[in-house]
Every structure is written in C-alpha cells, then in structure tokens.
Amino acid sequence: MKKTILFLILTLFVVTIFARGTVMSVLGLYTLNLDDKNTFSNPFPILYFKSELAPNLELKFDYYLGLSPRYSFKVDENGEYDLPIPNHYSLNYTTRNLFLTVGNPKFKSYSYDFIKEDGFRIGGFKDDLATGIGGYLKAGILKLGGYYNLNYSYFETDESRKDGDDSYALMVGMDSRYQRLMGYLSKDKYGKLNLSIDGYHSFKVNRKTNYQFYYGAGYAVNATDDMQNDLTELSSIITTPKIIAGMRMYTKPVYVKGLFYYNLDTNGKNNYHIQVDGANDSPNGKTWLYDFKFGYQLQKPWTIEGFIRGNSKDEGILTDYITDYGATLIGDYFSITFAMKDANGRTDGNQNIVISFSTWNDFAFLDGALLGD
C-alpha cells in the first residue's frame, strides 16, 4: 500500500510538469518572544505546491515543514532515505458556484473566520480529510455542501481500521457577500454528533462607517450507531448551547471590536468540541470570557490597538473580571505586542513582549503549458 501511494504521488508530481501553470509558494510564520529565552524563536514554515492541470482543475500539495510525515525506503544496501509526504494533497475543481475536492485536503467552511481574529471557533468546520471528498454548490444566495471522510491513515491496514471510523458533515444556509447564515450537522473524528450554526452580517452606514456582527452556537452528544436516538438526545440539549458573539465597528480611522463567549451547559451534557488554535484566552473549562479591542489607524499600514480580556476561571490583574491587557502595533505582515500577562497563545508560559511576522514567496516553474494549450 505504501509503495502504491508513493508511486501515485510521484506520478502526479511528474504530470504537473506538463500542466498549464505550476507554482511553489513558501509561507513563513515567525514568533519572537523577547522576554523568554526558553521560547525565544518559533519559526513555522509551510510549503505550498499547486498546478493547473486544466481549466478549473488544480492539483495541490502542502508541507508543514518539520511536521510532515516521512516515508522511508531503501535504495541500496548502503543507505535508507526519507521522502517527505505532503500533509495535504488534493485534486480540486472550482467554478464560480461549484467547488469539489478529493484526496487528503484541508476542507473548511464557515461564515466568519473566528480562528484568524480570536483563536477559537464555534460553528462551521475546518477538518483534515484523511481520504475523502468534499465540496459545495451555490444557487443564488443558497449554499449546500459538506464532506465525507474515512478517518484513517492511508498507511493503516484494513484490519486496523475501526468500525465507525468515518466522519461527515452537511451544511445548508444563506451565503452572500455581506449576509451569511449557515447550519451544520456533522459526525466528527472525536465520535460526536454535532449541530451548529454561525452567521455574519455587515452594514455600511456611509463611506467611513461600517458595522459587522458575527456569532456561532454549538451542540454535541456522543454518537452511536442509532441516528434517531442521537438526534433525540441532541434535541434535548437545545437550550444549553455554547455560544460566541462578536461585533466590529469601523469609523475611520477608529475601530472597536468585541467578543463574548458563554457556555449555557451546566450539567456537562453538551459535548461540543471548540476548535482552538493559538488563542490567548481559550474557552475550554470556562463559563464565560470576553475580549475587547480598540484601535486607531496611523499612517498606512500602521495601526495601534489596545485590548482588555477576561474570563470566569483565571484570577484577574485588576479585578476578577480583567485577566490581561496590553497594546499591539500592527503593520503589513508584522506586529509587536506588549501584554501584562501573556501575548502568545501558541507557547507555554507567559510572554509579555512578542514580535510576530510572516513572509510569502512565489516561485513560478511554468507560466503556461510546457507543450502548449
């Protein structure tokens, strides 16, 4: 099986040489903790490779360098070599209203990217499909989609796969540029049946003033083989969601952002798994939390932003309701943050002064087809 997969990867790689366009991109994410010598530097490079095989048909690979799995093979008696395997690889078909992906992709869909702004998400999904198919179809403002995933490694044997080791998601809702409301039903890799919603609404008052609102709610129960009983149990916790709500108000050059999380479940029946990625204030184990930000745009591209955050579990700095505060200077691909408690949610401990920056480089092997269109 390993040799078969390796052969297919190498074959697809060779095929891309004859594609309509081939580009390799490198994203570098860097974090410097200036006041912590034990976690001073945290580089995280990602390599992207994509090739257009035909109009609307694209082959994609990505490698999280340092985390990519390896395939070892022996060339001769004197040496064994490691070949890095992509973290994700997929064949994608994309038009204005249709998207299909098959392979080992990172498939995502949500009304608002809470992860990018706040470090955790309720509603939507962003899953690694071990081997599966996903996509969506848009008809006007109506959006339908989902995925089906066999949640096991390509390199597992048939005997090692477990019953029910598959996951899926279905989504339906309204999706336009400024107004979105989506519902999701899914069985995830944690063995839970999930029901969630999320939404995003933007209102432009005038050329300088804009209001944005976003929210999500999630429910989950442990999944069994009886879908009817699972749905009945899911409906029994409909009054105890885990919720998140936020807003942004822009009146150039000033803006205000606010985020609030609350867990209405007091008896532990709602098992909804909150996706957390580098949040400075994770909601796990907490009843509520908030994050309030206010900023002023200096001469482009620079912005100065202050923040205050708190939660129901940690001891506060000034009161029980304020757990951290600080300020950030933000530019294109660069920021420097000073916080009283912790400015870096990706590293253990408290880092008070943190510089973050990113780089992006494209390397085009072919601008067009080697053998002509």
Coordinates of C-alpha atoms in Angstrom, one line a residue:
M1 CA 0.0 0.0 0.0
K2 CA 2.8 2.4 0.9
K3 CA 4.5 1.8 -2.4
T4 CA 1.3 2.3 -4.3
I5 CA 0.7 5.7 -2.6
L6 CA 4.3 6.8 -3.2
F7 CA 4.0 5.8 -6.8
L8 CA 0.8 7.9 -7.2
I9 CA 2.4 10.9 -5.6
L10 CA 5.4 10.8 -7.8
T11 CA 3.3 10.2 -10.9
L12 CA 1.1 13.3 -10.1
F13 CA 4.3 15.3 -9.5
V14 CA 5.6 14.4 -12.9
V15 CA 2.3 15.1 -14.5
T16 CA 2.4 18.7 -13.2
I17 CA 5.5 19.4 -15.3
F18 CA 3.2 19.3 -18.3
A19 CA 0.5 21.4 -16.6
R20 CA -0.9 24.8 -17.6
G21 CA 0.9 26.5 -14.7
T22 CA 3.0 25.4 -11.8
V23 CA 3.8 27.5 -8.7
M24 CA 5.5 26.7 -5.5
S25 CA 4.9 29.1 -2.6
V26 CA 6.6 29.4 0.8
L27 CA 4.8 30.9 3.8
G28 CA 7.0 31.7 6.8
L29 CA 5.3 32.3 10.2
Y30 CA 7.7 33.6 12.9
T31 CA 7.3 34.4 16.5
L32 CA 10.0 36.1 18.7
N33 CA 9.4 36.1 22.5
L34 CA 11.8 38.8 23.5
D35 CA 11.5 38.2 27.3
D36 CA 11.6 34.4 27.4
K37 CA 15.0 32.9 26.5
N38 CA 13.5 29.3 26.6
T39 CA 10.9 30.1 23.8
F40 CA 12.7 32.9 22.0
S41 CA 12.0 31.8 18.4
N42 CA 9.2 29.8 17.0
P43 CA 9.5 29.5 13.2
F44 CA 6.8 27.6 11.3
P45 CA 7.4 27.4 7.5
I46 CA 4.8 25.9 5.2
L47 CA 5.4 24.9 1.6
Y48 CA 2.6 25.1 -1.0
F49 CA 2.7 23.5 -4.4
K50 CA -0.1 23.9 -6.9
S51 CA -0.5 23.1 -10.6
E52 CA -3.4 23.8 -13.0
L53 CA -3.9 20.6 -14.9
A54 CA -6.8 22.0 -17.0
P55 CA -9.2 25.0 -16.8
N56 CA -10.8 24.9 -13.3
L57 CA -8.9 21.7 -12.3
E58 CA -6.0 22.1 -9.9
L59 CA -3.6 19.8 -8.1
K60 CA -2.5 21.0 -4.7
F61 CA 0.1 19.8 -2.1
D62 CA 1.2 21.4 1.1
Y63 CA 4.0 20.5 3.6
Y64 CA 4.2 21.7 7.1
L65 CA 8.0 21.6 7.2
G66 CA 9.1 19.9 10.3
L67 CA 5.7 18.2 10.9
S68 CA 5.3 16.4 7.5
P69 CA 5.2 12.6 7.8
R70 CA 8.1 10.7 6.2
Y71 CA 8.2 7.6 4.1
S72 CA 11.5 5.6 4.4
F73 CA 12.7 3.4 1.6
K74 CA 16.0 1.6 0.9
V75 CA 17.7 2.4 -2.4
D76 CA 20.6 0.0 -1.9
E77 CA 22.4 -1.9 0.8
N78 CA 24.3 1.1 2.0
G79 CA 21.5 3.6 2.7
E80 CA 17.9 4.3 3.6
Y81 CA 16.3 7.5 2.6
D82 CA 13.3 9.5 3.9
L83 CA 10.9 11.0 1.5
P84 CA 8.6 13.8 3.0
I85 CA 4.9 13.1 2.4
P86 CA 2.6 16.1 2.0
N87 CA 0.3 16.9 4.9
H88 CA -2.5 17.6 2.5
Y89 CA -2.9 16.7 -1.2
S90 CA -6.0 17.0 -3.3
L91 CA -7.5 17.4 -6.7
N92 CA -9.8 20.4 -6.8
Y93 CA -12.4 21.5 -9.3
T94 CA -13.5 25.1 -8.9
T95 CA -16.0 27.3 -10.7
R96 CA -17.9 30.4 -9.6
N97 CA -20.7 28.4 -7.9
L98 CA -19.2 24.9 -7.5
F99 CA -16.2 23.6 -5.6
L100 CA -15.2 19.9 -5.3
T101 CA -12.2 18.4 -3.7
V102 CA -11.0 14.8 -3.4
G103 CA -7.9 13.3 -1.8
N104 CA -6.4 14.4 1.5
P105 CA -7.4 18.0 1.7
K106 CA -7.9 20.5 4.5
F107 CA -11.6 21.3 3.9
K108 CA -13.2 24.3 5.6
S109 CA -16.4 26.2 5.6
Y110 CA -17.6 28.9 8.0
S111 CA -19.4 32.2 7.8
Y112 CA -16.7 34.1 9.7
D113 CA -13.1 33.2 10.5
F114 CA -13.1 33.4 14.3
I115 CA -9.8 31.5 14.3
K116 CA -7.9 34.3 12.5
E117 CA -9.4 37.0 14.7
D118 CA -9.8 35.3 18.1
G119 CA -8.0 32.0 18.1
F120 CA -11.1 29.7 18.5
R121 CA -14.3 28.9 16.7
I122 CA -17.8 27.8 17.3
G123 CA -19.8 26.8 14.2
G124 CA -18.5 25.9 10.7
F125 CA -15.8 23.3 10.3
K126 CA -12.2 23.1 9.2
D127 CA -11.1 19.4 9.0
D128 CA -8.2 17.4 7.7
L129 CA -9.8 14.7 5.5
A130 CA -7.6 11.6 5.8
T131 CA -9.1 10.4 2.5
G132 CA -12.4 11.8 1.4
I133 CA -14.4 14.1 -0.8
G134 CA -16.0 17.5 0.0
G135 CA -17.5 20.5 -1.7
Y136 CA -20.3 22.9 -2.0
L137 CA -22.8 24.3 -4.5
K138 CA -24.2 27.8 -4.6
A139 CA -27.5 28.7 -6.2
G140 CA -28.1 32.4 -5.8
I141 CA -27.6 33.0 -2.1
L142 CA -28.4 29.4 -1.2
K143 CA -25.4 27.3 -0.3
L144 CA -25.4 23.5 0.1
G145 CA -22.4 21.3 0.8
G146 CA -20.4 19.0 3.1
Y147 CA -17.9 16.3 3.1
Y148 CA -17.4 12.6 3.7
N149 CA -14.2 11.4 5.3
L150 CA -12.8 8.0 6.0
N151 CA -10.9 8.9 9.2
Y152 CA -7.9 6.7 9.0
S153 CA -4.4 6.9 7.6
Y154 CA -3.6 5.7 4.1
F155 CA -0.9 3.5 5.7
E156 CA -3.2 1.6 8.0
T157 CA -4.2 -1.9 7.1
D158 CA -7.8 -3.0 6.6
E159 CA -7.6 -4.9 9.9
S160 CA -6.5 -1.9 12.0
R161 CA -9.5 0.3 10.9
K162 CA -12.2 0.6 13.4
D163 CA -16.0 0.4 12.9
G164 CA -17.5 3.8 12.5
D165 CA -14.1 5.3 11.7
D166 CA -15.7 7.7 9.2
S167 CA -16.9 11.3 9.6
Y168 CA -19.1 13.5 7.6
A169 CA -20.7 17.0 7.6
L170 CA -23.7 18.5 5.9
M171 CA -24.3 22.3 5.6
V172 CA -27.1 24.5 4.3
G173 CA -27.8 28.2 4.5
M174 CA -27.6 31.7 3.1
D175 CA -24.3 33.0 1.7
S176 CA -23.9 36.4 0.1
R177 CA -21.1 38.9 0.3
Y178 CA -22.4 40.8 3.3
Q179 CA -25.0 38.4 4.9
R180 CA -24.4 34.8 5.8
L181 CA -26.2 32.3 8.0
M182 CA -25.3 28.6 7.9
G183 CA -26.3 25.5 9.7
Y184 CA -24.1 22.4 10.1
L185 CA -24.8 18.8 11.1
S186 CA -21.7 16.6 11.4
K187 CA -20.2 13.5 12.9
D188 CA -16.6 14.3 13.7
K189 CA -13.4 12.4 14.3
Y190 CA -14.0 12.6 18.1
G191 CA -17.1 10.4 17.8
K192 CA -19.5 13.2 18.4
L193 CA -22.7 14.2 16.6
N194 CA -22.7 18.0 16.2
L195 CA -25.3 20.6 15.4
S196 CA -24.1 24.2 15.0
I197 CA -24.9 27.5 13.3
D198 CA -22.9 30.6 12.5
G199 CA -23.5 33.9 10.9
Y200 CA -22.0 37.1 9.7
H201 CA -23.8 40.4 8.8
S202 CA -22.2 43.6 7.6
F203 CA -23.9 47.0 7.4
K204 CA -22.3 50.0 5.7
V205 CA -23.6 53.3 7.1
N206 CA -21.5 55.6 5.0
R207 CA -18.1 55.7 3.3
K208 CA -16.3 55.7 6.6
T209 CA -18.6 53.8 8.9
N210 CA -19.3 50.1 8.9
Y211 CA -20.8 47.7 11.4
Q212 CA -20.2 44.0 11.4
F213 CA -21.8 41.3 13.6
Y214 CA -20.9 37.6 13.8
Y215 CA -21.9 34.7 16.0
G216 CA -22.0 30.9 16.5
A217 CA -23.7 28.3 18.6
G218 CA -22.8 24.6 19.0
Y219 CA -24.2 21.4 20.4
A220 CA -22.8 17.9 20.5
V221 CA -23.6 14.4 22.0
N222 CA -21.6 11.2 21.9
A223 CA -22.5 9.5 18.6
T224 CA -23.8 5.9 18.5
D225 CA -25.0 3.7 15.7
D226 CA -28.6 4.8 16.2
M227 CA -29.0 8.1 14.4
Q228 CA -32.6 8.5 15.6
N229 CA -31.7 8.3 19.3
D230 CA -28.7 10.5 18.7
L231 CA -30.8 13.2 17.2
T232 CA -33.3 12.9 20.0
E233 CA -30.6 13.3 22.6
L234 CA -29.2 16.3 20.6
S235 CA -32.6 18.0 20.6
S236 CA -32.8 17.5 24.4
I237 CA -29.9 20.0 24.9
I238 CA -31.2 22.6 22.5
T239 CA -31.5 25.2 25.4
T240 CA -27.9 24.8 26.6
P241 CA -25.6 25.8 23.7
K242 CA -22.0 27.0 23.8
I243 CA -22.2 30.4 22.1
I244 CA -19.9 33.1 20.8
A245 CA -20.9 36.6 19.6
G246 CA -18.9 39.5 18.4
M247 CA -19.0 42.8 16.7
R248 CA -16.7 45.3 14.9
M249 CA -17.4 49.0 14.3
Y250 CA -15.3 51.0 11.9
T251 CA -15.4 54.8 11.8
K252 CA -12.1 55.5 10.1
P253 CA -9.5 56.0 11.5
V254 CA -11.0 54.5 14.7
Y255 CA -12.4 51.0 15.3
V256 CA -13.8 48.9 18.1
K257 CA -14.0 45.1 18.4
G258 CA -15.8 43.0 21.0
L259 CA -16.1 39.2 21.5
F260 CA -18.1 37.4 24.1
Y261 CA -18.3 33.6 24.9
Y262 CA -20.7 31.8 27.2
N263 CA -21.4 28.2 28.0
L264 CA -25.0 27.6 29.0
D265 CA -24.4 24.0 29.7
T266 CA -24.2 23.5 33.5
N267 CA -24.5 19.7 33.7
G268 CA -21.9 18.6 31.2
K269 CA -24.3 17.1 28.6
N270 CA -23.3 19.4 25.7
N271 CA -20.0 17.9 24.5
Y272 CA -19.4 20.3 21.6
H273 CA -15.7 20.4 20.8
I274 CA -14.5 24.0 20.4
Q275 CA -11.7 24.4 17.8
V276 CA -8.9 26.3 19.4
D277 CA -5.7 27.4 17.6
G278 CA -3.3 29.7 19.4
A279 CA -6.0 31.6 21.4
N280 CA -4.5 33.8 24.2
D281 CA -7.7 33.1 26.1
S282 CA -9.1 29.6 25.4
P283 CA -12.7 29.0 26.4
N284 CA -12.1 25.4 27.4
G285 CA -13.0 24.9 31.1
K286 CA -14.5 28.4 31.4
T287 CA -18.1 29.5 31.7
W288 CA -17.6 32.9 30.0
L289 CA -14.9 35.1 28.6
Y290 CA -14.7 38.4 26.7
D291 CA -12.1 40.1 24.5
F292 CA -12.4 43.9 23.9
K293 CA -10.2 45.7 21.4
F294 CA -10.0 49.4 20.3
G295 CA -7.7 50.7 17.6
Y296 CA -6.5 53.8 15.7
Q297 CA -5.1 53.6 12.2
L298 CA -1.9 55.6 11.9
Q299 CA -0.3 56.4 8.6
K300 CA -0.8 53.3 6.4
P301 CA -0.1 50.4 7.0
W302 CA 0.3 51.0 10.7
T303 CA -2.4 50.6 13.4
I304 CA -2.1 50.9 17.2
E305 CA -4.5 48.6 19.1
G306 CA -5.3 48.2 22.7
F307 CA -7.0 45.2 24.3
I308 CA -8.6 44.0 27.5
R309 CA -9.7 40.4 28.1
G310 CA -11.1 38.4 30.9
N311 CA -12.7 35.1 31.8
S312 CA -14.5 33.2 34.6
K313 CA -11.6 31.0 35.7
D314 CA -8.3 32.9 35.8
E315 CA -7.5 35.3 38.6
G316 CA -7.7 38.9 37.4
I317 CA -4.9 41.5 37.3
L318 CA -7.0 44.4 38.5
T319 CA -10.3 42.7 39.4
D320 CA -11.7 39.2 38.9
Y321 CA -13.0 40.4 35.5
I322 CA -9.8 41.6 33.9
T323 CA -7.2 38.9 33.3
D324 CA -5.0 40.6 30.8
Y325 CA -4.5 43.9 28.9
G326 CA -1.9 45.4 26.6
A327 CA -1.3 47.0 23.2
T328 CA -0.2 45.9 19.7
L329 CA 1.5 47.8 16.9
I330 CA 0.3 46.2 13.6
G331 CA 1.7 46.6 10.1
D332 CA 1.7 44.5 6.9
Y333 CA 2.9 41.0 7.9
F334 CA 4.3 42.4 11.2
S335 CA 3.1 43.0 14.7
I336 CA 4.7 43.7 18.1
T337 CA 2.6 43.1 21.3
F338 CA 3.1 44.1 24.9
A339 CA 0.8 42.4 27.4
M340 CA 0.7 42.4 31.2
K341 CA 0.2 38.6 31.3
D342 CA 0.6 36.7 28.1
A343 CA 0.9 37.9 24.5
N344 CA 1.4 34.5 22.8
G345 CA -1.2 31.8 23.0
R346 CA 0.9 29.3 21.0
T347 CA 3.7 28.9 23.5
D348 CA 3.6 27.7 27.1
G349 CA 4.2 30.2 29.9
N350 CA 3.7 34.0 29.9
Q351 CA 5.4 36.0 27.2
N352 CA 4.9 39.7 27.7
I353 CA 6.7 41.1 24.6
V354 CA 6.2 39.2 21.4
I355 CA 7.1 40.1 17.8
S356 CA 5.2 38.2 15.0
F357 CA 5.8 38.4 11.3
S358 CA 5.3 36.4 8.2
T359 CA 6.8 36.1 4.7
W360 CA 5.4 34.9 1.4
N361 CA 7.3 34.0 -1.7
D362 CA 6.1 32.6 -5.0
F363 CA 8.3 30.6 -7.4
A364 CA 6.7 30.0 -10.8
F365 CA 8.1 27.0 -12.6
L366 CA 5.8 27.4 -15.6
D367 CA 3.6 30.3 -16.5
G368 CA 1.8 28.2 -19.1
A369 CA 1.7 24.7 -20.5
L370 CA 5.1 23.3 -21.5
L371 CA 3.5 21.6 -24.6
G372 CA 1.2 24.5 -25.4
D373 CA -2.6 25.0 -24.5

